[in-house]
mmCIF file of C-alpha atoms and ligand atoms in Angstrom:
data_model
loop_
_atom_site.group_PDB
_atom_site.id
_atom_site.type_symbol
_atom_site.label_atom_id
_atom_site.label_comp_id
_atom_site.label_asym_id
_atom_site.label_seq_id
_atom_site.Cartn_x
_atom_site.Cartn_y
_atom_site.Cartn_z
ATOM 1 C CA MET D 1 0.000 0.000 0.000
ATOM 2 C CA THR D 2 1.439 3.381 -0.930
ATOM 3 C CA ILE D 3 1.338 6.494 1.235
ATOM 4 C CA PRO D 4 -0.899 8.326 -1.311
ATOM 5 C CA ASP D 5 -3.456 5.478 -1.032
ATOM 6 C CA ILE D 6 -3.553 5.828 2.749
ATOM 7 C CA LYS D 7 -3.818 9.628 2.455
ATOM 8 C CA LYS D 8 -6.641 9.308 -0.035
ATOM 9 C CA ALA D 9 -8.485 6.881 2.259
ATOM 10 C CA VAL D 10 -8.133 9.260 5.200
ATOM 11 C CA SER D 11 -9.338 12.256 3.242
ATOM 12 C CA ILE D 12 -12.384 10.301 2.012
ATOM 13 C CA LEU D 13 -13.194 9.293 5.606
ATOM 14 C CA GLN D 14 -12.803 12.921 6.722
ATOM 15 C CA ARG D 15 -15.214 14.042 3.994
ATOM 16 C CA GLY D 16 -17.847 11.510 5.106
ATOM 17 C CA GLY D 17 -17.154 8.973 2.343
ATOM 18 C CA LEU D 18 -16.931 5.190 2.330
ATOM 19 C CA VAL D 19 -13.654 3.271 2.180
ATOM 20 C CA ALA D 20 -13.454 -0.508 1.886
ATOM 21 C CA LEU D 21 -10.433 -1.672 3.782
ATOM 22 C CA PRO D 22 -8.765 -5.016 4.381
ATOM 23 C CA THR D 23 -8.671 -6.450 7.882
ATOM 24 C CA GLU D 24 -7.244 -9.802 8.942
ATOM 25 C CA THR D 25 -10.792 -11.242 9.233
ATOM 26 C CA VAL D 26 -12.774 -9.940 6.220
ATOM 27 C CA TYR D 27 -12.901 -6.656 4.289
ATOM 28 C CA GLY D 28 -14.779 -3.880 6.070
ATOM 29 C CA LEU D 29 -16.885 -1.038 4.674
ATOM 30 C CA GLY D 30 -15.564 1.894 6.668
ATOM 31 C CA ALA D 31 -16.937 5.330 7.517
ATOM 32 C CA ASP D 32 -16.134 7.944 10.162
ATOM 33 C CA ALA D 33 -17.923 6.579 13.245
ATOM 34 C CA ALA D 34 -18.443 10.133 14.541
ATOM 35 C CA ASN D 35 -20.262 11.330 11.398
ATOM 36 C CA SER D 36 -23.865 10.155 11.356
ATOM 37 C CA ALA D 37 -24.454 10.966 7.669
ATOM 38 C CA ALA D 38 -21.378 8.914 6.748
ATOM 39 C CA VAL D 39 -22.543 5.995 8.887
ATOM 40 C CA GLN D 40 -26.007 6.200 7.288
ATOM 41 C CA ARG D 41 -24.329 5.658 3.927
ATOM 42 C CA ILE D 42 -23.026 2.293 5.147
ATOM 43 C CA PHE D 43 -26.580 1.081 5.816
ATOM 44 C CA LEU D 44 -27.751 2.316 2.420
ATOM 45 C CA ALA D 45 -24.826 0.753 0.552
ATOM 46 C CA LYS D 46 -25.287 -2.626 2.225
ATOM 47 C CA GLY D 47 -29.083 -2.640 2.277
ATOM 48 C CA ARG D 48 -28.713 -3.386 5.965
ATOM 49 C CA PRO D 49 -31.526 -2.822 8.500
ATOM 50 C CA GLN D 50 -30.853 0.009 10.948
ATOM 51 C CA ASP D 51 -31.267 -2.228 13.994
ATOM 52 C CA HIS D 52 -27.962 -4.012 13.324
ATOM 53 C CA PRO D 53 -25.240 -2.143 15.222
ATOM 54 C CA LEU D 54 -21.782 -1.558 13.748
ATOM 55 C CA ILE D 55 -18.328 -2.332 15.117
ATOM 56 C CA VAL D 56 -16.079 0.682 15.724
ATOM 57 C CA HIS D 57 -12.464 0.028 14.696
ATOM 58 C CA LEU D 58 -9.633 1.784 16.518
ATOM 59 C CA ALA D 59 -5.882 1.992 16.009
ATOM 60 C CA ASP D 60 -4.890 1.761 19.621
ATOM 61 C CA ILE D 61 -6.095 0.726 23.063
ATOM 62 C CA SER D 62 -5.436 4.256 24.349
ATOM 63 C CA GLN D 63 -8.515 5.371 22.358
ATOM 64 C CA LEU D 64 -10.821 2.894 24.091
ATOM 65 C CA SER D 65 -12.015 5.170 26.880
ATOM 66 C CA LYS D 66 -13.198 7.719 24.331
ATOM 67 C CA TRP D 67 -15.769 5.170 23.121
ATOM 68 C CA ALA D 68 -16.446 2.901 26.098
ATOM 69 C CA ARG D 69 -16.973 3.409 29.824
ATOM 70 C CA ASP D 70 -16.834 1.161 32.895
ATOM 71 C CA ILE D 71 -14.303 -1.071 31.150
ATOM 72 C CA PRO D 72 -14.146 -4.212 33.318
ATOM 73 C CA PRO D 73 -10.949 -6.129 34.166
ATOM 74 C CA VAL D 74 -11.974 -9.037 31.873
ATOM 75 C CA ALA D 75 -12.022 -6.602 28.948
ATOM 76 C CA GLN D 76 -8.502 -5.467 29.808
ATOM 77 C CA GLN D 77 -7.311 -9.062 29.982
ATOM 78 C CA LEU D 78 -8.909 -9.958 26.646
ATOM 79 C CA ALA D 79 -7.598 -6.788 25.020
ATOM 80 C CA LYS D 80 -4.089 -7.550 26.209
ATOM 81 C CA ALA D 81 -4.271 -11.123 24.928
ATOM 82 C CA PHE D 82 -6.017 -10.678 21.584
ATOM 83 C CA TRP D 83 -5.639 -7.092 20.316
ATOM 84 C CA PRO D 84 -4.635 -6.169 17.731
ATOM 85 C CA GLY D 85 -6.516 -9.118 16.272
ATOM 86 C CA PRO D 86 -9.771 -10.849 15.295
ATOM 87 C CA MET D 87 -11.790 -10.073 18.448
ATOM 88 C CA THR D 88 -14.611 -7.584 19.068
ATOM 89 C CA LEU D 89 -15.607 -6.553 22.584
ATOM 90 C CA ILE D 90 -19.086 -5.310 23.426
ATOM 91 C CA LEU D 91 -18.690 -2.617 26.068
ATOM 92 C CA LYS D 92 -20.862 0.061 27.682
ATOM 93 C CA LYS D 93 -20.755 3.076 25.419
ATOM 94 C CA GLN D 94 -19.778 6.626 26.141
ATOM 95 C CA PRO D 95 -22.846 8.918 25.946
ATOM 96 C CA ASP D 96 -21.702 10.677 22.768
ATOM 97 C CA VAL D 97 -21.336 7.518 20.650
ATOM 98 C CA LEU D 98 -23.881 7.905 17.853
ATOM 99 C CA ASP D 99 -27.160 5.966 18.049
ATOM 100 C CA VAL D 100 -26.840 5.087 14.371
ATOM 101 C CA VAL D 101 -23.642 3.170 15.225
ATOM 102 C CA THR D 102 -25.040 1.302 18.232
ATOM 103 C CA ALA D 103 -28.616 0.836 16.981
ATOM 104 C CA ASN D 104 -29.794 2.831 20.008
ATOM 105 C CA GLN D 105 -28.278 0.390 22.465
ATOM 106 C CA ASP D 106 -26.293 1.360 25.532
ATOM 107 C CA THR D 107 -23.348 -0.722 24.296
ATOM 108 C CA VAL D 108 -20.754 -0.412 21.544
ATOM 109 C CA GLY D 109 -18.716 -3.039 19.667
ATOM 110 C CA ILE D 110 -14.992 -2.215 19.498
ATOM 111 C CA ARG D 111 -12.181 -3.912 17.585
ATOM 112 C CA ILE D 112 -8.511 -3.145 17.067
ATOM 113 C CA PRO D 113 -7.568 -4.993 13.874
ATOM 114 C CA SER D 114 -4.069 -6.254 13.114
ATOM 115 C CA HIS D 115 -3.981 -5.978 9.318
ATOM 116 C CA PRO D 116 -1.183 -3.495 8.478
ATOM 117 C CA VAL D 117 -3.312 -1.553 5.978
ATOM 118 C CA ALA D 118 -6.225 -1.205 8.412
ATOM 119 C CA ARG D 119 -3.767 -0.104 11.080
ATOM 120 C CA GLU D 120 -2.156 2.497 8.837
ATOM 121 C CA VAL D 121 -5.523 3.977 7.884
ATOM 122 C CA LEU D 122 -6.784 3.992 11.473
ATOM 123 C CA THR D 123 -3.586 5.534 12.791
ATOM 124 C CA ALA D 124 -3.508 8.250 10.135
ATOM 125 C CA PHE D 125 -7.248 8.959 10.536
ATOM 126 C CA GLY D 126 -7.007 9.098 14.311
ATOM 127 C CA GLY D 127 -10.717 8.511 14.995
ATOM 128 C CA GLY D 128 -13.006 5.500 15.092
ATOM 129 C CA VAL D 129 -14.030 3.812 11.854
ATOM 130 C CA ALA D 130 -17.408 2.082 11.839
ATOM 131 C CA ALA D 131 -17.103 -0.918 9.549
ATOM 132 C CA PRO D 132 -19.349 -3.872 8.905
ATOM 133 C CA SER D 133 -18.238 -6.567 6.470
ATOM 134 C CA ALA D 134 -18.137 -5.065 2.971
ATOM 135 C CA ASN D 135 -20.931 -7.129 1.443
ATOM 136 C CA LYS D 136 -24.621 -6.635 0.726
ATOM 137 C CA PHE D 137 -26.822 -7.618 3.668
ATOM 138 C CA THR D 138 -27.034 -11.449 4.062
ATOM 139 C CA HIS D 139 -24.376 -12.115 1.391
ATOM 140 C CA VAL D 140 -21.057 -13.867 1.926
ATOM 141 C CA SER D 141 -18.401 -11.571 3.482
ATOM 142 C CA PRO D 142 -15.589 -10.550 1.115
ATOM 143 C CA THR D 143 -12.059 -11.797 1.746
ATOM 144 C CA THR D 144 -10.485 -10.193 -1.340
ATOM 145 C CA ALA D 145 -10.631 -6.717 -2.884
ATOM 146 C CA SER D 146 -12.241 -8.137 -6.024
ATOM 147 C CA ALA D 147 -15.044 -9.624 -3.926
ATOM 148 C CA VAL D 148 -15.692 -6.138 -2.477
ATOM 149 C CA GLN D 149 -15.742 -4.744 -6.003
ATOM 150 C CA GLU D 150 -18.316 -7.379 -6.953
ATOM 151 C CA GLU D 151 -20.488 -6.625 -3.896
ATOM 152 C CA LEU D 152 -20.260 -2.860 -3.526
ATOM 153 C CA GLY D 153 -18.149 -1.534 -6.390
ATOM 154 C CA ASP D 154 -20.625 1.230 -7.286
ATOM 155 C CA GLU D 155 -21.339 2.314 -3.733
ATOM 156 C CA VAL D 156 -17.874 2.735 -2.270
ATOM 157 C CA ASP D 157 -15.515 5.681 -2.835
ATOM 158 C CA LEU D 158 -12.295 3.677 -2.558
ATOM 159 C CA ILE D 159 -11.314 0.022 -2.195
ATOM 160 C CA LEU D 160 -7.896 -0.569 -0.630
ATOM 161 C CA ASP D 161 -6.425 -3.855 -1.818
ATOM 162 C CA GLY D 162 -4.567 -5.554 1.017
ATOM 163 C CA GLY D 163 -4.544 -9.031 -0.467
ATOM 164 C CA MET D 164 -6.522 -11.997 0.774
ATOM 165 C CA CYS D 165 -7.631 -11.826 4.419
ATOM 166 C CA GLU D 166 -5.574 -14.145 6.564
ATOM 167 C CA VAL D 167 -8.270 -15.394 8.968
ATOM 168 C CA GLY D 168 -11.165 -15.415 6.493
ATOM 169 C CA LEU D 169 -14.038 -15.426 9.064
ATOM 170 C CA GLU D 170 -15.471 -12.487 10.996
ATOM 171 C CA SER D 171 -14.147 -11.678 14.474
ATOM 172 C CA THR D 172 -15.113 -13.454 17.674
ATOM 173 C CA ILE D 173 -17.576 -11.140 19.468
ATOM 174 C CA ILE D 174 -17.516 -11.167 23.283
ATOM 175 C CA ASP D 175 -20.012 -9.247 25.389
ATOM 176 C CA VAL D 176 -18.257 -8.063 28.551
ATOM 177 C CA THR D 177 -21.043 -5.814 29.832
ATOM 178 C CA GLY D 178 -22.659 -8.392 32.117
ATOM 179 C CA GLU D 179 -21.575 -10.251 35.216
ATOM 180 C CA HIS D 180 -19.900 -12.930 33.077
ATOM 181 C CA PRO D 181 -18.457 -12.633 29.565
ATOM 182 C CA VAL D 182 -20.583 -14.183 26.808
ATOM 183 C CA ILE D 183 -19.518 -15.083 23.279
ATOM 184 C CA LEU D 184 -22.110 -13.600 20.904
ATOM 185 C CA ARG D 185 -20.466 -14.708 17.666
ATOM 186 C CA PRO D 186 -17.905 -17.508 17.469
ATOM 187 C CA GLY D 187 -14.730 -16.785 15.542
ATOM 188 C CA MET D 188 -11.285 -18.215 15.065
ATOM 189 C CA ILE D 189 -10.283 -17.085 18.561
ATOM 190 C CA THR D 190 -11.931 -20.047 20.246
ATOM 191 C CA VAL D 191 -13.788 -20.417 23.512
ATOM 192 C CA ALA D 192 -10.892 -22.558 24.765
ATOM 193 C CA GLU D 193 -8.373 -19.771 24.101
ATOM 194 C CA ILE D 194 -10.651 -17.216 25.787
ATOM 195 C CA GLU D 195 -11.155 -19.422 28.836
ATOM 196 C CA GLU D 196 -7.418 -19.934 29.097
ATOM 197 C CA VAL D 197 -6.880 -16.174 29.296
ATOM 198 C CA LEU D 198 -9.752 -15.491 31.721
ATOM 199 C CA LYS D 199 -9.268 -18.635 33.820
ATOM 200 C CA GLN D 200 -13.040 -19.109 33.965
ATOM 201 C CA PRO D 201 -15.691 -20.877 31.882
ATOM 202 C CA VAL D 202 -17.196 -18.659 29.192
ATOM 203 C CA ALA D 203 -20.732 -19.105 27.895
ATOM 204 C CA SER D 204 -21.882 -18.770 24.315
ATOM 205 C CA ALA D 205 -25.161 -16.974 23.655
ATOM 206 C CA VAL D 206 -28.125 -19.181 22.958
ATOM 207 C CA ILE D 207 -29.347 -17.549 19.813
ATOM 208 C CA GLU D 208 -33.072 -17.898 20.464
ATOM 209 C CA THR D 209 -32.994 -16.183 23.856
ATOM 210 C CA VAL D 210 -30.883 -13.123 23.109
ATOM 211 C CA THR D 211 -32.215 -10.178 21.189
ATOM 212 C CA LYS D 212 -29.123 -8.593 19.658
ATOM 213 C CA VAL D 213 -27.088 -11.594 18.630
ATOM 214 C CA PRO D 214 -25.074 -10.987 15.482
ATOM 215 C CA GLY D 215 -26.065 -12.785 12.327
ATOM 216 C CA MET D 216 -29.453 -13.844 13.690
ATOM 217 C CA HIS D 217 -31.143 -13.359 10.378
ATOM 218 C CA HIS D 218 -32.284 -16.749 9.087
ATOM 219 C CA LEU D 219 -29.948 -16.661 6.073
ATOM 220 C CA HIS D 220 -26.685 -14.846 6.662
ATOM 221 C CA TYR D 221 -23.310 -15.244 5.034
ATOM 222 C CA ALA D 222 -25.248 -16.981 2.260
ATOM 223 C CA PRO D 223 -24.601 -17.701 -1.427
ATOM 224 C CA THR D 224 -27.495 -17.183 -3.846
ATOM 225 C CA THR D 225 -27.212 -20.704 -5.286
ATOM 226 C CA LYS D 226 -29.258 -23.277 -3.355
ATOM 227 C CA THR D 227 -26.756 -24.491 -0.758
ATOM 228 C CA SER D 228 -27.130 -27.321 1.724
ATOM 229 C CA LEU D 229 -25.131 -28.827 4.533
ATOM 230 C CA ILE D 230 -24.774 -32.571 4.889
ATOM 231 C CA GLU D 231 -22.980 -35.062 7.098
ATOM 232 C CA HIS D 232 -20.231 -37.125 5.474
ATOM 233 C CA PHE D 233 -22.084 -40.441 5.545
ATOM 234 C CA ASP D 234 -25.223 -38.984 3.975
ATOM 235 C CA ILE D 235 -23.433 -37.926 0.809
ATOM 236 C CA PRO D 236 -23.983 -41.144 -1.207
ATOM 237 C CA VAL D 237 -27.707 -41.204 -0.352
ATOM 238 C CA LEU D 238 -28.088 -37.580 -1.275
ATOM 239 C CA LEU D 239 -26.421 -38.147 -4.610
ATOM 240 C CA HIS D 240 -28.952 -40.882 -5.333
ATOM 241 C CA THR D 241 -31.854 -38.555 -4.671
ATOM 242 C CA ILE D 242 -30.553 -35.805 -6.904
ATOM 243 C CA THR D 243 -32.705 -35.152 -9.931
ATOM 244 C CA GLU D 244 -32.111 -33.544 -13.311
ATOM 245 C CA LYS D 245 -33.069 -30.080 -12.089
ATOM 246 C CA ASP D 246 -30.287 -30.182 -9.444
ATOM 247 C CA LEU D 247 -27.566 -30.611 -12.046
ATOM 248 C CA PRO D 248 -24.834 -29.603 -12.334
ATOM 249 C CA VAL D 249 -24.100 -29.951 -8.625
ATOM 250 C CA VAL D 250 -20.888 -29.268 -6.743
ATOM 251 C CA LEU D 251 -19.787 -30.718 -3.408
ATOM 252 C CA MET D 252 -17.380 -29.001 -1.001
ATOM 253 C CA VAL D 253 -15.685 -31.808 0.861
ATOM 254 C CA ARG D 254 -12.793 -32.338 3.249
ATOM 255 C CA SER D 255 -12.771 -36.103 3.049
ATOM 256 C CA GLU D 256 -11.836 -38.215 0.061
ATOM 257 C CA PRO D 257 -14.953 -37.923 -2.047
ATOM 258 C CA LEU D 258 -17.212 -40.977 -2.152
ATOM 259 C CA ILE D 259 -18.530 -39.414 -5.256
ATOM 260 C CA PRO D 260 -18.885 -40.719 -8.749
ATOM 261 C CA VAL D 261 -17.481 -37.789 -10.696
ATOM 262 C CA THR D 262 -19.552 -37.345 -13.825
ATOM 263 C CA ASP D 263 -19.825 -34.426 -16.168
ATOM 264 C CA GLN D 264 -22.675 -33.128 -13.949
ATOM 265 C CA VAL D 265 -21.308 -33.843 -10.463
ATOM 266 C CA PHE D 266 -18.260 -31.882 -9.371
ATOM 267 C CA TRP D 267 -16.368 -31.567 -6.133
ATOM 268 C CA VAL D 268 -13.863 -29.235 -4.559
ATOM 269 C CA GLN D 269 -11.412 -30.413 -1.993
ATOM 270 C CA MET D 270 -11.316 -28.177 1.107
ATOM 271 C CA PRO D 271 -8.338 -28.037 3.479
ATOM 272 C CA ALA D 272 -8.155 -30.548 6.333
ATOM 273 C CA GLY D 273 -7.148 -28.012 9.017
ATOM 274 C CA ALA D 274 -9.584 -25.503 10.557
ATOM 275 C CA LYS D 275 -7.383 -22.427 10.037
ATOM 276 C CA GLU D 276 -6.753 -23.231 6.393
ATOM 277 C CA TYR D 277 -10.436 -24.102 5.872
ATOM 278 C CA ALA D 278 -11.574 -20.760 7.341
ATOM 279 C CA HIS D 279 -9.107 -18.907 5.138
ATOM 280 C CA GLU D 280 -10.576 -20.543 2.007
ATOM 281 C CA LEU D 281 -14.265 -20.791 2.954
ATOM 282 C CA TYR D 282 -15.748 -17.512 1.705
ATOM 283 C CA ARG D 283 -13.540 -17.324 -1.369
ATOM 284 C CA THR D 284 -14.645 -20.836 -2.337
ATOM 285 C CA LEU D 285 -18.338 -20.165 -1.673
ATOM 286 C CA ARG D 286 -18.188 -16.969 -3.699
ATOM 287 C CA SER D 287 -16.392 -18.623 -6.579
ATOM 288 C CA LEU D 288 -18.842 -21.566 -6.687
ATOM 289 C CA ASP D 289 -21.764 -19.159 -6.462
ATOM 290 C CA ASN D 290 -20.461 -17.369 -9.557
ATOM 291 C CA GLN D 291 -20.386 -20.561 -11.606
ATOM 292 C CA HIS D 292 -23.456 -22.183 -13.048
ATOM 293 C CA TYR D 293 -24.251 -24.845 -10.495
ATOM 294 C CA GLN D 294 -27.853 -25.575 -9.596
ATOM 295 C CA ARG D 295 -26.797 -26.691 -6.143
ATOM 296 C CA ILE D 296 -23.858 -26.436 -3.753
ATOM 297 C CA ILE D 297 -23.604 -29.203 -1.163
ATOM 298 C CA ILE D 298 -21.215 -28.788 1.743
ATOM 299 C CA GLU D 299 -19.885 -31.639 3.813
ATOM 300 C CA ASN D 300 -20.134 -30.656 7.472
ATOM 301 C CA VAL D 301 -16.937 -30.137 9.474
ATOM 302 C CA PRO D 302 -15.988 -31.746 12.828
ATOM 303 C CA ASN D 303 -17.906 -30.862 15.968
ATOM 304 C CA GLU D 304 -14.723 -29.733 17.728
ATOM 305 C CA VAL D 305 -13.787 -26.472 19.376
ATOM 306 C CA GLU D 306 -11.535 -25.117 16.623
ATOM 307 C CA TRP D 307 -14.239 -25.798 14.019
ATOM 308 C CA LEU D 308 -17.179 -24.197 15.871
ATOM 309 C CA ALA D 309 -17.015 -20.817 14.108
ATOM 310 C CA ILE D 310 -16.857 -22.564 10.747
ATOM 311 C CA ARG D 311 -19.831 -24.791 11.665
ATOM 312 C CA ASP D 312 -21.734 -21.650 12.674
ATOM 313 C CA ARG D 313 -21.074 -19.958 9.312
ATOM 314 C CA LEU D 314 -21.899 -23.119 7.338
ATOM 315 C CA LYS D 315 -25.180 -23.398 9.206
ATOM 316 C CA LYS D 316 -26.007 -19.800 8.360
ATOM 317 C CA ALA D 317 -24.874 -20.055 4.757
ATOM 318 C CA THR D 318 -27.270 -22.933 4.267
ATOM 319 C CA GLY D 319 -30.147 -21.638 6.388
ATOM 320 C CA SER D 320 -29.858 -24.880 8.312
ATOM 321 C CA LYS D 321 -31.552 -24.993 11.698
ATOM 322 C CA ALA D 322 -29.550 -27.976 12.924
ATOM 323 C CA CYS D 323 -26.427 -27.485 15.050
HETATM 324 O O1 LIG I 1 -14.355 -9.312 11.670
HETATM 325 C C1 LIG I 1 -15.284 -8.505 11.793
HETATM 326 O O2 LIG I 1 -15.897 -8.362 12.863
HETATM 327 C C2 LIG I 1 -15.632 -7.662 10.571
HETATM 328 C C3 LIG I 1 -14.471 -6.743 10.245
HETATM 329 C C4 LIG I 1 -14.763 -5.808 9.120
HETATM 330 O O3 LIG I 1 -14.078 -6.082 11.406
HETATM 331 N N1 LIG I 1 -16.828 -6.928 10.793
HETATM 332 C C5 LIG I 1 -18.052 -7.488 10.838
HETATM 333 O O4 LIG I 1 -19.057 -6.569 10.973
HETATM 334 O O5 LIG I 1 -18.234 -8.689 10.747
HETATM 335 P P1 LIG I 1 -20.593 -6.926 10.747
HETATM 336 O O6 LIG I 1 -21.324 -5.641 10.909
HETATM 337 O O7 LIG I 1 -20.772 -7.644 9.480
HETATM 338 O O8 LIG I 1 -20.922 -7.825 11.970
HETATM 339 C C6 LIG I 1 -20.816 -7.260 13.262
HETATM 340 C C7 LIG I 1 -21.829 -7.826 14.165
HETATM 341 C C8 LIG I 1 -23.235 -7.430 13.769
HETATM 342 O O9 LIG I 1 -23.990 -8.576 13.440
HETATM 343 C C9 LIG I 1 -23.793 -6.759 15.008
HETATM 344 O O10 LIG I 1 -25.050 -7.264 15.359
HETATM 345 C C10 LIG I 1 -22.764 -7.065 16.094
HETATM 346 O O11 LIG I 1 -21.574 -7.235 15.434
HETATM 347 N N2 LIG I 1 -22.657 -5.933 17.004
HETATM 348 C C11 LIG I 1 -22.109 -4.712 16.778
HETATM 349 N N3 LIG I 1 -22.276 -3.914 17.834
HETATM 350 C C12 LIG I 1 -22.955 -4.632 18.753
HETATM 351 C C13 LIG I 1 -23.466 -4.356 20.051
HETATM 352 N N4 LIG I 1 -23.309 -3.178 20.624
HETATM 353 N N5 LIG I 1 -24.110 -5.355 20.698
HETATM 354 C C14 LIG I 1 -24.277 -6.571 20.134
HETATM 355 N N6 LIG I 1 -23.836 -6.885 18.890
HETATM 356 C C15 LIG I 1 -23.199 -5.934 18.227
HETATM 357 MG MG1 LIG I 2 -21.406 -8.989 8.120
#
């Protein structure tokens, strides 16, 4: 990234414009978090309902008290362990944080990203940057600059290309406003890693009982092609039940495919490790969605702690109600 690119990004933010910027998780659609007209543009560009609050991105922990108050010791511990990085903390907000950012709640989501380009922009800008993932509402989050171009090319003033996002899934969101910390959205920082830092068990929100849980919409992170999730041993049966109108079909598998490869049945091999799988997931979904398959079928991933965020996103991408 050149210095003129960073300068241009900062001047667009200062003028109330929209800048798509790379973070280590996914690309964000950034606006000055202290400018309500600029933040409104984010909602318009994404087609996102106003009751979904935005994460405020900061360059440095020293800025935290400008945005959040009553910062509890657990927040300090988590910040020390995981920032800069793929974690968002939900904290009590300072009174002047805009309602359009927090969706009128008394809390604010804060993240200090580690991607060097995001850090350069945030440092040079000096303020908070409100940034949701840079995709249309309910679509798959972008992990490359070209995916942002495809999603929001006409609506954004500048796209900074910082290469492919390293993590590939959105940040782990932890609510630290209550008596005990609660994970609202799983991410690649796992519950086990969080518990190790806090030396206490940490709960995950039960989606049905919490009102403001991220990604609660029935279909989120979803391709437009009909996409389903299936357990490994059900693949052969499913292939038998497939009819003409489902073809061509593509399977995303981690195991050796038990699949008769014909000119109408395709498969893509996904990585065996969770980190590598997360890195590839959205790029693969987006690429398959852009081809002419009638159906995408995804083999489910292990029910193990390092896979939980991926299972969550697969469930949402397929509108599946099962765990
Ligand atoms: O990795 C990420 O978190 C990326 C990058 C760009 O930082 N951002 C991202 O933003 O995924 P978005 O808007 O697509 O998802 C953020 C989620 C939303 O679903 C929202 O409901 C939740 O964070 N959120 C934000 N502020 C909140 C708050 N005060 N209370 C509860 N949830 C909040
Ligand atoms: Mg999003």
